């Protein structure tokens, strides 16, 4: 068999269902081999960036590794944004890139890009295969690395001669990764110390991130929180690791988190990070972040310990395994007063939005949340709509919330929803996107239409790059610069040209009716274009680089001069 | 204040590993002072000694990030007393025959060697710890030093423990 057939056979052994791909000269042998492998369906995308986000959405929704197959040169470089997105959010991807033949490497051959070099800083690991004999082992290693430990994207660069050469492969899986060890069970002494610190806490806070989702630790988080009677806050990417409907939930924390979550951060005497990395959107000014609270850090990646925050104790291990052991060691804490205080904050500072003045994005999202019973898989883009969705669309289970957090990649949401719908055909999948980000990857409407995916595309259209405009208003004296999306198309008509059903939503009174129609439409994708008030802002907000205590719960008066972000972006 | 650190790194002998190491230092603002790469006695692996200069507060972090790299088996920092450290240097000096005697004296005191000699030049070879080489450089500097090349620091852990 030839190298391409070897690659395809390994994909089959790895249980790959979908390959998000785009062909070209250098990867033609692999596309050819796929003709004889109907178990692996090629999803022909319209742009490699979209394909990479689809694989990412598929991976986040299912927990399986997403696979991308593209050609060399521009095909490969078009995946870069998607690779960064996956790396920042620890998403398991295997990216197979075609490459020019090995004798031509480094000679500026047609469609040659040193993609091994280009992507090196943004992958978990990468390979350039030079010998057909290594193919089976390397592709297996790529899947192993992508999916274990702290997951991430792994790139395999495949020169055309290597995948064309013949080799009698026996497919014995023998990984050669002596430098790669994953610690899953935590150190027992450290876990005992965590239990001891917890036992002394009167105002604990569990701060849960994507690591808990990846580990599948939702059950353990709930057990621990209930046993301790400790409140739980989740990060943007931790949404779903603990139901936001649970009485112990304080929702999302951080820059646009709930006021009560951030108040809990300020007043807690102990904060325990479970698969979270003290991101700058969470801590704000690090020197003023929980200065008096005991910090505990549980993470599978030891390089996170002390990177931002020096914890009193860290436990290196898989969240579910560590919590399982910890739960046995802890008892109920006396948190009655603490929980009472938090409940008062919840009443005093609820998430809210103005009910008048036209159609509001928040109104649409609240109604969507209600009509779907908070049970849809939500994929968002990046910007104001993302933060409103995070606030108002409640997550109740793992792998229900797909959003580009670390990279903040505009254009992510819609293709991610396509990948999620393919991976979870029986789930309701909604892409919530802004008019800006959607236009970056909307060519994938064709991909969604061809496969008749019943996903809903909710476009929150304010004809603005709203988050940037909000910052210009608050921190740059309202000097608008490069944020007006003048020239937006009629998105419903765009959809129609792909044969996609569309609904206009312009009046607050129509929200329920239009959303219901969209949710009932299942003959393929449909678009809801919600034309919302132009200049709405997201609150609460902790200005970038400011301390959590500087949170703006509501819009500050126009006269209040705000400081430009310092020490953060 | 920036400080210098010597790190020993044991890596798989695979393409790209050096670039990944260099990127790790660069991203966190560390400068590489010297770098020595050679095959280990098991040729599937290489030993690297790197001396870097940077902020001490981020140093533990750098070691963790190096260890996180898939091809790094281990990366360790050693204190000066735990290791034998050696460096080799060659010095080219412009020198007239009548000035040679003075330089030969220095060469002898430093237990260095003269390895090339012409009518108007000398090449001197020396090994030792970095301080010794610095000292020799300082002495030869005013005596017509034309070129210096240093191998970079090598370290090996004392006793049975692995470097």
Short mmCIF file of N, CA and C in Angstrom, two decimals, chain A residues 255-359:
data_model
loop_
_atom_site.label_atom_id
_atom_site.label_comp_id
_atom_site.label_asym_id
_atom_site.label_seq_id
_atom_site.Cartn_x
_atom_site.Cartn_y
_atom_site.Cartn_z
N UNK A 255 -14.20 39.48 33.34
CA UNK A 255 -14.43 40.80 32.73
C UNK A 255 -15.92 41.12 32.52
N UNK A 256 -16.67 40.15 31.99
CA UNK A 256 -18.10 40.38 31.81
C UNK A 256 -18.92 39.35 32.59
N UNK A 257 -18.33 38.88 33.67
CA UNK A 257 -19.04 37.91 34.52
C UNK A 257 -20.13 38.59 35.32
N UNK A 258 -20.86 37.78 36.08
CA UNK A 258 -21.92 38.35 36.90
C UNK A 258 -21.31 39.16 38.03
N UNK A 259 -22.06 40.15 38.48
CA UNK A 259 -21.57 40.97 39.59
C UNK A 259 -21.39 40.11 40.84
N UNK A 260 -22.32 39.15 41.03
CA UNK A 260 -22.22 38.35 42.27
C UNK A 260 -21.06 37.37 42.22
N UNK A 261 -20.70 36.89 41.04
CA UNK A 261 -19.50 36.04 40.95
C UNK A 261 -18.26 36.86 41.28
N UNK A 262 -18.18 38.05 40.71
CA UNK A 262 -16.99 38.87 40.95
C UNK A 262 -16.94 39.38 42.39
N UNK A 263 -18.12 39.62 42.98
CA UNK A 263 -18.12 40.02 44.39
C UNK A 263 -17.65 38.84 45.25
N UNK A 264 -18.05 37.66 44.87
CA UNK A 264 -17.59 36.47 45.60
C UNK A 264 -16.07 36.32 45.48
N UNK A 265 -15.53 36.64 44.30
CA UNK A 265 -14.08 36.60 44.12
C UNK A 265 -13.40 37.57 45.09
N UNK A 266 -13.98 38.76 45.20
CA UNK A 266 -13.36 39.78 46.05
C UNK A 266 -13.40 39.36 47.53
N UNK A 267 -14.49 38.73 47.94
CA UNK A 267 -14.66 38.48 49.38
C UNK A 267 -14.34 37.07 49.84
N UNK A 268 -14.04 36.17 48.91
CA UNK A 268 -13.78 34.79 49.35
C UNK A 268 -12.49 34.74 50.18
N UNK A 269 -12.41 33.73 51.06
CA UNK A 269 -11.16 33.54 51.79
C UNK A 269 -10.35 32.38 51.22
N UNK A 270 -10.94 31.68 50.25
CA UNK A 270 -10.24 30.59 49.58
C UNK A 270 -10.80 30.47 48.17
N UNK A 271 -9.90 30.37 47.20
CA UNK A 271 -10.37 30.18 45.82
C UNK A 271 -9.61 28.99 45.25
N UNK A 272 -10.37 28.04 44.71
CA UNK A 272 -9.76 26.82 44.19
C UNK A 272 -10.01 26.71 42.69
N UNK A 273 -8.93 26.81 41.92
CA UNK A 273 -9.03 26.70 40.45
C UNK A 273 -9.01 25.22 40.07
N UNK A 274 -10.04 24.81 39.36
CA UNK A 274 -10.12 23.43 38.89
C UNK A 274 -10.08 23.47 37.36
N UNK A 275 -8.93 23.16 36.79
CA UNK A 275 -8.79 23.19 35.33
C UNK A 275 -9.00 24.57 34.76
N UNK A 276 -8.48 25.57 35.45
CA UNK A 276 -8.58 26.96 34.98
C UNK A 276 -7.21 27.59 35.17
N UNK A 277 -6.92 28.64 34.39
CA UNK A 277 -5.52 29.10 34.36
C UNK A 277 -5.35 30.57 34.71
N UNK A 278 -6.22 31.13 35.51
CA UNK A 278 -6.09 32.50 36.00
C UNK A 278 -5.82 33.46 34.85
N UNK A 279 -6.62 33.37 33.83
CA UNK A 279 -6.47 34.20 32.64
C UNK A 279 -6.65 35.68 32.99
N UNK A 280 -6.08 36.57 32.18
CA UNK A 280 -6.17 38.00 32.52
C UNK A 280 -7.60 38.53 32.45
N UNK A 281 -8.48 37.81 31.72
CA UNK A 281 -9.90 38.22 31.71
C UNK A 281 -10.58 37.84 33.02
N UNK A 282 -9.91 37.06 33.84
CA UNK A 282 -10.46 36.63 35.13
C UNK A 282 -9.85 37.46 36.26
N UNK A 283 -8.53 37.56 36.24
CA UNK A 283 -7.85 38.16 37.39
C UNK A 283 -7.88 39.68 37.35
N UNK A 284 -8.00 40.27 36.15
CA UNK A 284 -7.77 41.70 36.08
C UNK A 284 -6.35 41.96 36.58
N UNK A 285 -6.20 43.01 37.37
CA UNK A 285 -4.88 43.35 37.91
C UNK A 285 -4.44 42.27 38.90
N UNK A 286 -3.40 41.53 38.52
CA UNK A 286 -3.03 40.33 39.29
C UNK A 286 -2.65 40.68 40.73
N UNK A 287 -1.94 41.80 40.91
CA UNK A 287 -1.46 42.13 42.25
C UNK A 287 -2.61 42.41 43.21
N UNK A 288 -3.79 42.71 42.67
CA UNK A 288 -4.93 42.97 43.56
C UNK A 288 -5.97 41.87 43.51
N UNK A 289 -5.59 40.74 42.90
CA UNK A 289 -6.56 39.64 42.76
C UNK A 289 -6.56 38.80 44.03
N UNK A 290 -7.69 38.78 44.72
CA UNK A 290 -7.86 37.96 45.92
C UNK A 290 -6.62 37.98 46.82
N UNK A 291 -6.15 39.14 47.23
CA UNK A 291 -4.86 39.15 47.94
C UNK A 291 -4.89 38.35 49.25
N UNK A 292 -6.05 38.28 49.87
CA UNK A 292 -6.08 37.62 51.18
C UNK A 292 -6.64 36.20 51.13
N UNK A 293 -6.99 35.74 49.94
CA UNK A 293 -7.57 34.40 49.85
C UNK A 293 -6.49 33.35 49.64
N UNK A 294 -6.71 32.18 50.21
CA UNK A 294 -5.82 31.05 49.94
C UNK A 294 -6.11 30.55 48.54
N UNK A 295 -5.05 30.37 47.76
CA UNK A 295 -5.26 29.91 46.38
C UNK A 295 -4.83 28.45 46.22
N UNK A 296 -5.70 27.70 45.59
CA UNK A 296 -5.42 26.29 45.31
C UNK A 296 -5.55 26.10 43.81
N UNK A 297 -4.69 25.29 43.25
CA UNK A 297 -4.70 25.14 41.80
C UNK A 297 -4.62 23.66 41.42
N UNK A 298 -5.65 23.18 40.75
CA UNK A 298 -5.65 21.81 40.24
C UNK A 298 -5.58 21.88 38.72
N UNK A 299 -4.57 21.25 38.14
CA UNK A 299 -4.44 21.33 36.69
C UNK A 299 -3.65 20.14 36.18
N UNK A 300 -3.97 19.71 34.97
CA UNK A 300 -3.22 18.59 34.38
C UNK A 300 -1.91 19.08 33.78
N UNK A 301 -1.81 20.40 33.58
CA UNK A 301 -0.60 20.97 32.98
C UNK A 301 0.21 21.69 34.05
N UNK A 302 1.32 21.08 34.49
CA UNK A 302 2.08 21.70 35.60
C UNK A 302 2.70 23.04 35.23
N UNK A 303 2.81 23.33 33.92
CA UNK A 303 3.39 24.62 33.52
C UNK A 303 2.45 25.77 33.86
N UNK A 304 1.21 25.47 34.24
CA UNK A 304 0.28 26.54 34.64
C UNK A 304 0.50 26.99 36.08
N UNK A 305 1.16 26.14 36.87
CA UNK A 305 1.34 26.50 38.28
C UNK A 305 2.32 27.65 38.41
N UNK A 306 1.87 28.71 39.05
CA UNK A 306 2.76 29.84 39.27
C UNK A 306 2.97 30.71 38.05
N UNK A 307 2.29 30.42 36.95
CA UNK A 307 2.48 31.24 35.75
C UNK A 307 1.91 32.64 35.99
N UNK A 308 0.71 32.69 36.55
CA UNK A 308 0.07 33.97 36.83
C UNK A 308 -0.04 34.16 38.35
N UNK A 309 -0.51 33.12 39.01
CA UNK A 309 -0.78 33.18 40.44
C UNK A 309 0.03 32.07 41.12
N UNK A 310 0.69 32.41 42.21
CA UNK A 310 1.41 31.40 42.97
C UNK A 310 0.46 30.78 43.99
N UNK A 311 0.06 29.52 43.80
CA UNK A 311 -0.90 28.94 44.73
C UNK A 311 -0.24 28.45 46.02
N UNK A 312 -1.05 28.36 47.06
CA UNK A 312 -0.58 27.79 48.32
C UNK A 312 -0.26 26.31 48.10
N UNK A 313 -1.11 25.64 47.34
CA UNK A 313 -0.84 24.26 46.98
C UNK A 313 -1.39 24.00 45.58
N UNK A 314 -0.62 23.20 44.84
CA UNK A 314 -1.08 22.82 43.50
C UNK A 314 -1.15 21.30 43.43
N UNK A 315 -2.10 20.83 42.67
CA UNK A 315 -2.21 19.39 42.45
C UNK A 315 -2.17 19.15 40.96
N UNK A 316 -1.16 18.39 40.54
CA UNK A 316 -1.02 18.09 39.12
C UNK A 316 -1.77 16.78 38.83
N UNK A 317 -2.85 16.90 38.07
CA UNK A 317 -3.59 15.69 37.75
C UNK A 317 -4.86 15.99 36.98
N UNK A 318 -5.55 14.94 36.63
CA UNK A 318 -6.82 15.06 35.92
C UNK A 318 -7.90 15.51 36.91
N UNK A 319 -8.69 16.48 36.50
CA UNK A 319 -9.65 17.10 37.43
C UNK A 319 -10.58 16.05 38.06
N UNK A 320 -11.14 15.17 37.24
CA UNK A 320 -12.09 14.20 37.78
C UNK A 320 -11.42 13.28 38.80
N UNK A 321 -10.22 12.82 38.46
CA UNK A 321 -9.52 11.90 39.37
C UNK A 321 -9.16 12.58 40.69
N UNK A 322 -8.64 13.79 40.58
CA UNK A 322 -8.22 14.51 41.79
C UNK A 322 -9.44 14.81 42.67
N UNK A 323 -10.53 15.28 42.04
CA UNK A 323 -11.71 15.64 42.83
C UNK A 323 -12.31 14.39 43.49
N UNK A 324 -12.31 13.29 42.76
CA UNK A 324 -12.83 12.03 43.31
C UNK A 324 -12.14 11.71 44.64
N UNK A 325 -10.83 11.90 44.65
CA UNK A 325 -10.07 11.62 45.86
C UNK A 325 -10.33 12.68 46.93
N UNK A 326 -10.45 13.91 46.48
CA UNK A 326 -10.65 15.03 47.42
C UNK A 326 -12.01 14.93 48.12
N UNK A 327 -13.02 14.53 47.35
CA UNK A 327 -14.38 14.48 47.90
C UNK A 327 -14.43 13.60 49.16
N UNK A 328 -13.65 12.51 49.15
CA UNK A 328 -13.65 11.59 50.29
C UNK A 328 -13.07 12.24 51.54
N UNK A 329 -12.28 13.29 51.34
CA UNK A 329 -11.54 13.87 52.47
C UNK A 329 -12.20 15.12 53.06
N UNK A 330 -13.26 15.60 52.44
CA UNK A 330 -13.82 16.88 52.90
C UNK A 330 -15.17 16.67 53.60
N UNK A 331 -15.53 17.64 54.40
CA UNK A 331 -16.82 17.65 55.08
C UNK A 331 -17.53 18.95 54.80
N UNK A 332 -18.78 18.99 55.20
CA UNK A 332 -19.57 20.20 55.01
C UNK A 332 -18.93 21.35 55.77
N UNK A 333 -18.85 22.49 55.09
CA UNK A 333 -18.28 23.67 55.74
C UNK A 333 -19.41 24.55 56.27
N UNK A 334 -19.05 25.39 57.22
CA UNK A 334 -20.06 26.30 57.76
C UNK A 334 -20.13 27.53 56.85
N UNK A 335 -20.88 27.41 55.78
CA UNK A 335 -20.93 28.50 54.80
C UNK A 335 -22.29 29.19 54.76
N UNK A 336 -23.09 28.97 55.79
CA UNK A 336 -24.45 29.53 55.78
C UNK A 336 -24.45 31.04 55.54
N UNK A 337 -23.61 31.75 56.30
CA UNK A 337 -23.58 33.22 56.17
C UNK A 337 -23.08 33.63 54.79
N UNK A 338 -22.07 32.92 54.34
CA UNK A 338 -21.46 33.20 53.04
C UNK A 338 -22.48 33.03 51.92
N UNK A 339 -23.21 31.92 51.96
CA UNK A 339 -24.20 31.67 50.91
C UNK A 339 -25.35 32.68 50.99
N UNK A 340 -25.67 33.07 52.22
CA UNK A 340 -26.74 34.06 52.40
C UNK A 340 -26.31 35.39 51.75
N UNK A 341 -25.06 35.74 52.00
CA UNK A 341 -24.53 36.98 51.44
C UNK A 341 -24.57 36.94 49.90
N UNK A 342 -24.16 35.81 49.35
CA UNK A 342 -24.16 35.66 47.89
C UNK A 342 -25.58 35.75 47.34
N UNK A 343 -26.52 35.12 48.05
CA UNK A 343 -27.92 35.20 47.59
C UNK A 343 -28.42 36.64 47.60
N UNK A 344 -27.97 37.41 48.59
CA UNK A 344 -28.38 38.82 48.63
C UNK A 344 -27.80 39.58 47.43
N UNK A 345 -26.53 39.27 47.10
CA UNK A 345 -25.95 39.90 45.91
C UNK A 345 -26.73 39.52 44.66
N UNK A 346 -27.13 38.26 44.60
CA UNK A 346 -27.88 37.82 43.42
C UNK A 346 -29.17 38.64 43.25
N UNK A 347 -29.80 38.94 44.39
CA UNK A 347 -31.04 39.72 44.32
C UNK A 347 -30.75 41.19 43.99
N UNK A 348 -29.67 41.68 44.61
CA UNK A 348 -29.37 43.10 44.46
C UNK A 348 -28.75 43.44 43.10
N UNK A 349 -27.92 42.54 42.58
CA UNK A 349 -27.21 42.83 41.32
C UNK A 349 -27.46 41.76 40.27
N UNK A 350 -28.71 41.57 39.88
CA UNK A 350 -28.95 40.53 38.87
C UNK A 350 -28.44 40.97 37.50
N UNK A 351 -28.27 40.01 36.61
CA UNK A 351 -28.01 40.35 35.21
C UNK A 351 -29.26 41.01 34.68
N UNK A 352 -29.12 42.12 34.03
CA UNK A 352 -30.30 42.81 33.53
C UNK A 352 -29.97 43.61 32.29
N UNK A 353 -31.03 44.08 31.65
CA UNK A 353 -30.84 44.91 30.45
C UNK A 353 -32.06 45.79 30.29
N UNK A 354 -31.91 46.92 29.60
CA UNK A 354 -33.04 47.83 29.45
C UNK A 354 -34.15 47.16 28.63
N UNK A 355 -35.37 47.29 29.11
CA UNK A 355 -36.48 46.60 28.42
C UNK A 355 -37.06 47.45 27.29
N UNK A 356 -36.70 48.72 27.26
CA UNK A 356 -37.27 49.61 26.26
C UNK A 356 -36.23 50.04 25.24
N UNK A 357 -36.70 50.75 24.25
CA UNK A 357 -35.79 51.38 23.29
C UNK A 357 -35.45 50.52 22.10
N UNK A 358 -36.30 49.56 21.80
CA UNK A 358 -36.07 48.76 20.59
C UNK A 358 -35.66 47.34 20.91
N UNK A 359 -35.33 46.59 19.86
CA UNK A 359 -34.97 45.19 20.03
C UNK A 359 -33.57 45.06 20.63
#
